[in-house]
């Protein structure tokens, strides 16, 4: 069965610095990977997804993610963090054999001024 | 996403009561999902529906039931609520037809069972 791990419960970064939120996955076939963000009192918002092709995927709000097949990772990145990026981030995976998304436990990003 | 709405947004109820959470969407998507979110556990799938006549159990369906009244409406019921069903509940939709399609989430319903 597919699974996703987000090893960090919280990531702290200063505004203006680059940020990385980590995600590793396990699937039996080709991975289809997603990142979502949840702001306080809001539902999850789609950020980006990897289907195939370029290993660097660009998404909303200046975020990007790097797919690494050999390390089974799909880390979320942003070159310069904003205080407004502070939120809960979820990685999710769906493999070719399943119709559902499996979510990680989430990583809280805290960007300090 | 305003295209996916959930009612109520907050609900406090007592153990043993029947509760219905409703989800409506204007995105025209065939697929709809119910998740619950607990701190430290991420999102867990309760039920999903790929069209009006197709209902499937998710990871944690015990104690829940659903109804797909129309393409745009998908309701979640707790027949006899218990305190460990206190959680944040999300409805989501997707267009379907591909393993790569994206799910879009409603704003959530915060349910407290006393």
Tab-separated table of C-alpha atoms in Angstrom:
chain	number	residue	atom	x	y	z
A	1	UNK	CA	0.000	0.000	0.000
A	2	UNK	CA	1.123	3.528	-0.653
A	3	UNK	CA	2.267	5.756	2.176
A	4	UNK	CA	3.727	9.156	2.807
A	5	UNK	CA	6.008	10.351	5.577
A	6	UNK	CA	6.565	13.910	6.693
A	7	UNK	CA	9.396	13.564	9.191
A	8	UNK	CA	9.148	17.061	10.692
A	9	UNK	CA	6.185	18.147	12.770
A	10	UNK	CA	7.323	21.754	12.528
A	11	UNK	CA	9.761	23.777	10.478
A	12	UNK	CA	10.915	27.198	11.604
A	13	UNK	CA	12.463	29.678	9.202
A	14	UNK	CA	13.130	33.399	9.172
A	15	UNK	CA	11.398	35.584	6.619
A	16	UNK	CA	13.492	35.955	3.483
A	17	UNK	CA	15.329	32.680	3.990
A	18	UNK	CA	14.773	29.618	1.818
A	19	UNK	CA	12.457	26.956	3.173
A	20	UNK	CA	12.178	23.206	2.682
A	21	UNK	CA	9.395	20.948	3.904
A	22	UNK	CA	10.288	17.289	3.552
A	23	UNK	CA	8.223	14.411	2.220
A	24	UNK	CA	9.126	10.829	1.386
A	25	UNK	CA	6.816	8.311	-0.186
A	26	UNK	CA	6.322	4.608	-0.763
A	27	UNK	CA	4.310	3.280	-3.700
A	28	UNK	CA	4.210	0.081	-5.689
A	29	UNK	CA	4.006	1.739	-9.089
A	30	UNK	CA	4.494	5.185	-10.540
A	31	UNK	CA	3.990	7.881	-7.923
A	32	UNK	CA	1.567	10.759	-8.341
A	33	UNK	CA	2.491	13.301	-5.678
A	34	UNK	CA	0.692	16.354	-4.351
A	35	UNK	CA	1.265	19.195	-1.928
A	36	UNK	CA	-1.563	20.974	-0.145
A	37	UNK	CA	-1.542	23.889	2.294
A	38	UNK	CA	-3.994	24.555	5.096
A	39	UNK	CA	-4.317	28.036	6.547
A	40	UNK	CA	-6.023	28.499	9.930
A	41	UNK	CA	-9.762	27.857	9.817
A	42	UNK	CA	-9.597	26.999	6.137
A	43	UNK	CA	-9.783	23.889	4.023
A	44	UNK	CA	-6.822	22.437	2.185
A	45	UNK	CA	-5.656	24.303	-0.876
A	46	UNK	CA	-3.859	22.612	-3.743
A	47	UNK	CA	-0.300	23.864	-4.301
A	48	UNK	CA	1.249	21.604	-6.915
A	49	UNK	CA	1.529	18.068	-8.206
A	50	UNK	CA	4.045	15.787	-9.859
A	51	UNK	CA	2.785	13.490	-12.567
A	52	UNK	CA	5.703	12.858	-14.882
A	53	UNK	CA	8.400	14.771	-16.700
A	54	UNK	CA	10.547	17.463	-15.101
A	55	UNK	CA	11.661	16.673	-11.594
A	56	UNK	CA	11.181	20.287	-10.523
A	57	UNK	CA	7.525	21.213	-10.334
A	58	UNK	CA	6.377	24.803	-9.935
A	59	UNK	CA	3.174	25.643	-8.131
A	60	UNK	CA	1.157	28.396	-6.533
A	61	UNK	CA	2.471	31.237	-4.342
A	62	UNK	CA	6.081	30.766	-5.486
A	63	UNK	CA	6.376	27.215	-4.189
A	64	UNK	CA	8.120	24.435	-6.031
A	65	UNK	CA	8.862	20.810	-5.296
A	66	UNK	CA	11.651	18.520	-6.311
A	67	UNK	CA	10.895	14.927	-7.187
A	68	UNK	CA	13.741	12.499	-6.519
A	69	UNK	CA	12.976	8.951	-7.555
A	70	UNK	CA	16.127	7.365	-6.132
A	71	UNK	CA	15.480	8.897	-2.713
A	72	UNK	CA	11.688	8.514	-3.010
A	73	UNK	CA	11.305	12.115	-1.941
A	74	UNK	CA	9.183	15.076	-2.964
A	75	UNK	CA	10.362	18.040	-0.891
A	76	UNK	CA	8.534	21.345	-1.013
A	77	UNK	CA	10.693	24.432	-1.410
A	78	UNK	CA	10.524	28.176	-1.676
A	79	UNK	CA	13.523	30.444	-2.285
A	80	UNK	CA	12.387	33.235	0.043
A	81	UNK	CA	9.858	32.614	2.815
A	82	UNK	CA	7.116	35.056	3.768
A	83	UNK	CA	5.407	35.366	7.140
A	84	UNK	CA	2.154	34.684	5.299
A	85	UNK	CA	3.495	31.244	4.306
A	86	UNK	CA	3.009	30.117	7.903
A	87	UNK	CA	0.522	27.261	7.681
A	88	UNK	CA	0.137	23.491	7.813
A	89	UNK	CA	1.489	21.645	4.778
A	90	UNK	CA	0.420	18.196	3.645
A	91	UNK	CA	2.090	15.880	1.204
A	92	UNK	CA	-0.080	13.239	-0.477
A	93	UNK	CA	0.428	10.342	-2.857
A	94	UNK	CA	-1.693	8.275	-5.181
A	95	UNK	CA	-0.252	5.397	-7.128
A	96	UNK	CA	-1.553	3.929	-10.341
A	97	UNK	CA	-3.368	1.103	-8.588
A	98	UNK	CA	-5.524	3.242	-6.301
A	99	UNK	CA	-8.122	5.907	-6.783
A	100	UNK	CA	-7.572	7.642	-3.465
A	101	UNK	CA	-5.055	10.052	-2.000
A	102	UNK	CA	-3.048	9.092	1.055
A	103	UNK	CA	-1.959	12.067	3.143
A	104	UNK	CA	1.006	12.572	5.391
A	105	UNK	CA	0.541	13.796	8.934
A	106	UNK	CA	1.371	17.374	8.032
A	107	UNK	CA	4.208	19.791	8.781
A	108	UNK	CA	3.597	23.101	10.437
A	109	UNK	CA	5.665	25.880	8.883
A	110	UNK	CA	6.354	28.892	11.035
A	111	UNK	CA	7.988	31.877	9.362
A	112	UNK	CA	9.216	34.510	11.769
A	113	UNK	CA	9.571	38.196	10.855
B	1	UNK	CA	-12.519	26.965	-2.121
B	2	UNK	CA	-15.913	28.683	-2.398
B	3	UNK	CA	-17.026	26.144	-5.002
B	4	UNK	CA	-17.223	23.524	-2.256
B	5	UNK	CA	-19.374	24.455	0.718
B	6	UNK	CA	-20.005	22.644	3.967
B	7	UNK	CA	-22.746	23.112	6.532
B	8	UNK	CA	-22.653	23.584	9.414
B	9	UNK	CA	-19.207	25.078	9.958
B	10	UNK	CA	-19.278	24.332	13.652
B	11	UNK	CA	-21.412	21.929	15.653
B	12	UNK	CA	-21.487	20.871	19.260
B	13	UNK	CA	-23.588	17.858	20.109
B	14	UNK	CA	-24.024	15.219	22.782
B	15	UNK	CA	-23.147	11.560	22.838
B	16	UNK	CA	-25.813	9.431	21.180
B	17	UNK	CA	-27.255	12.156	18.967
B	18	UNK	CA	-27.624	11.779	15.221
B	19	UNK	CA	-25.701	14.332	13.220
B	20	UNK	CA	-25.649	15.123	9.519
B	21	UNK	CA	-22.932	17.123	7.813
B	22	UNK	CA	-23.677	18.403	4.359
B	23	UNK	CA	-21.478	19.161	1.392
B	24	UNK	CA	-22.402	20.910	-1.834
B	25	UNK	CA	-20.286	21.703	-4.861
B	26	UNK	CA	-20.704	23.833	-7.945
B	27	UNK	CA	-17.603	22.539	-9.716
B	28	UNK	CA	-19.520	19.933	-11.680
B	29	UNK	CA	-17.245	17.169	-10.426
B	30	UNK	CA	-18.356	13.563	-10.335
B	31	UNK	CA	-16.200	12.469	-7.418
B	32	UNK	CA	-16.747	13.468	-3.807
B	33	UNK	CA	-14.980	12.512	-0.609
B	34	UNK	CA	-15.325	12.845	3.161
B	35	UNK	CA	-12.242	13.079	5.365
B	36	UNK	CA	-11.650	13.656	9.036
B	37	UNK	CA	-8.642	15.483	10.392
B	38	UNK	CA	-7.215	14.835	13.817
B	39	UNK	CA	-4.115	16.579	15.175
B	40	UNK	CA	-0.983	14.604	14.344
B	41	UNK	CA	-2.839	12.131	12.153
B	42	UNK	CA	-3.315	14.054	8.960
B	43	UNK	CA	-6.421	13.352	6.921
B	44	UNK	CA	-8.162	10.010	6.942
B	45	UNK	CA	-10.664	9.001	4.289
B	46	UNK	CA	-14.122	8.081	5.602
B	47	UNK	CA	-16.168	7.524	2.436
B	48	UNK	CA	-15.915	8.379	-1.223
B	49	UNK	CA	-18.252	8.415	-4.174
B	50	UNK	CA	-17.270	8.338	-7.831
B	51	UNK	CA	-20.790	9.048	-9.040
B	52	UNK	CA	-24.326	9.154	-7.684
B	53	UNK	CA	-24.686	5.367	-7.704
B	54	UNK	CA	-21.199	4.564	-6.456
B	55	UNK	CA	-20.388	4.722	-2.738
B	56	UNK	CA	-17.264	3.261	-1.216
B	57	UNK	CA	-15.902	2.881	2.286
B	58	UNK	CA	-12.635	4.515	3.158
B	59	UNK	CA	-10.130	3.788	5.894
B	60	UNK	CA	-12.339	4.686	8.860
B	61	UNK	CA	-15.990	4.215	7.879
B	62	UNK	CA	-17.191	2.558	11.095
B	63	UNK	CA	-19.757	4.735	12.850
B	64	UNK	CA	-20.423	6.808	9.732
B	65	UNK	CA	-22.779	6.611	6.775
B	66	UNK	CA	-23.171	8.714	3.660
B	67	UNK	CA	-25.751	9.674	1.086
B	68	UNK	CA	-25.101	10.993	-2.418
B	69	UNK	CA	-28.359	12.805	-3.126
B	70	UNK	CA	-27.219	14.301	-6.417
B	71	UNK	CA	-24.018	14.938	-8.312
B	72	UNK	CA	-23.557	18.122	-6.321
B	73	UNK	CA	-24.476	16.885	-2.839
B	74	UNK	CA	-22.805	14.403	-0.520
B	75	UNK	CA	-23.863	14.091	3.122
B	76	UNK	CA	-22.109	12.428	6.018
B	77	UNK	CA	-24.095	11.087	8.972
B	78	UNK	CA	-23.095	10.019	12.414
B	79	UNK	CA	-25.973	7.814	13.539
B	80	UNK	CA	-25.038	7.881	17.203
B	81	UNK	CA	-22.226	10.316	17.881
B	82	UNK	CA	-19.467	9.448	20.342
B	83	UNK	CA	-16.741	11.681	21.811
B	84	UNK	CA	-13.911	10.183	19.755
B	85	UNK	CA	-15.675	11.435	16.647
B	86	UNK	CA	-14.752	14.945	17.711
B	87	UNK	CA	-12.689	16.192	14.789
B	88	UNK	CA	-12.505	18.498	11.813
B	89	UNK	CA	-14.394	17.078	8.834
B	90	UNK	CA	-13.637	17.968	5.245
B	91	UNK	CA	-15.493	17.341	2.051
B	92	UNK	CA	-13.556	17.271	-1.213
B	93	UNK	CA	-14.348	16.883	-4.893
B	94	UNK	CA	-12.433	15.904	-7.987
B	95	UNK	CA	-13.183	15.672	-11.648
B	96	UNK	CA	-12.086	12.054	-11.921
B	97	UNK	CA	-11.138	10.120	-15.008
B	98	UNK	CA	-7.432	10.162	-14.241
B	99	UNK	CA	-5.095	9.150	-11.467
B	100	UNK	CA	-3.657	12.620	-11.669
B	101	UNK	CA	-6.784	14.626	-10.979
B	102	UNK	CA	-6.730	17.151	-8.167
B	103	UNK	CA	-9.003	17.191	-5.141
B	104	UNK	CA	-10.566	20.456	-4.019
B	105	UNK	CA	-11.577	20.895	-0.413
B	106	UNK	CA	-14.371	22.636	1.410
B	107	UNK	CA	-13.730	24.860	4.434
B	108	UNK	CA	-14.412	22.114	6.952
B	109	UNK	CA	-16.860	21.411	9.756
B	110	UNK	CA	-15.600	21.396	13.303
B	111	UNK	CA	-17.595	18.816	15.248
B	112	UNK	CA	-17.458	18.448	19.009
B	113	UNK	CA	-19.187	15.518	20.692
B	114	UNK	CA	-19.623	15.941	24.429
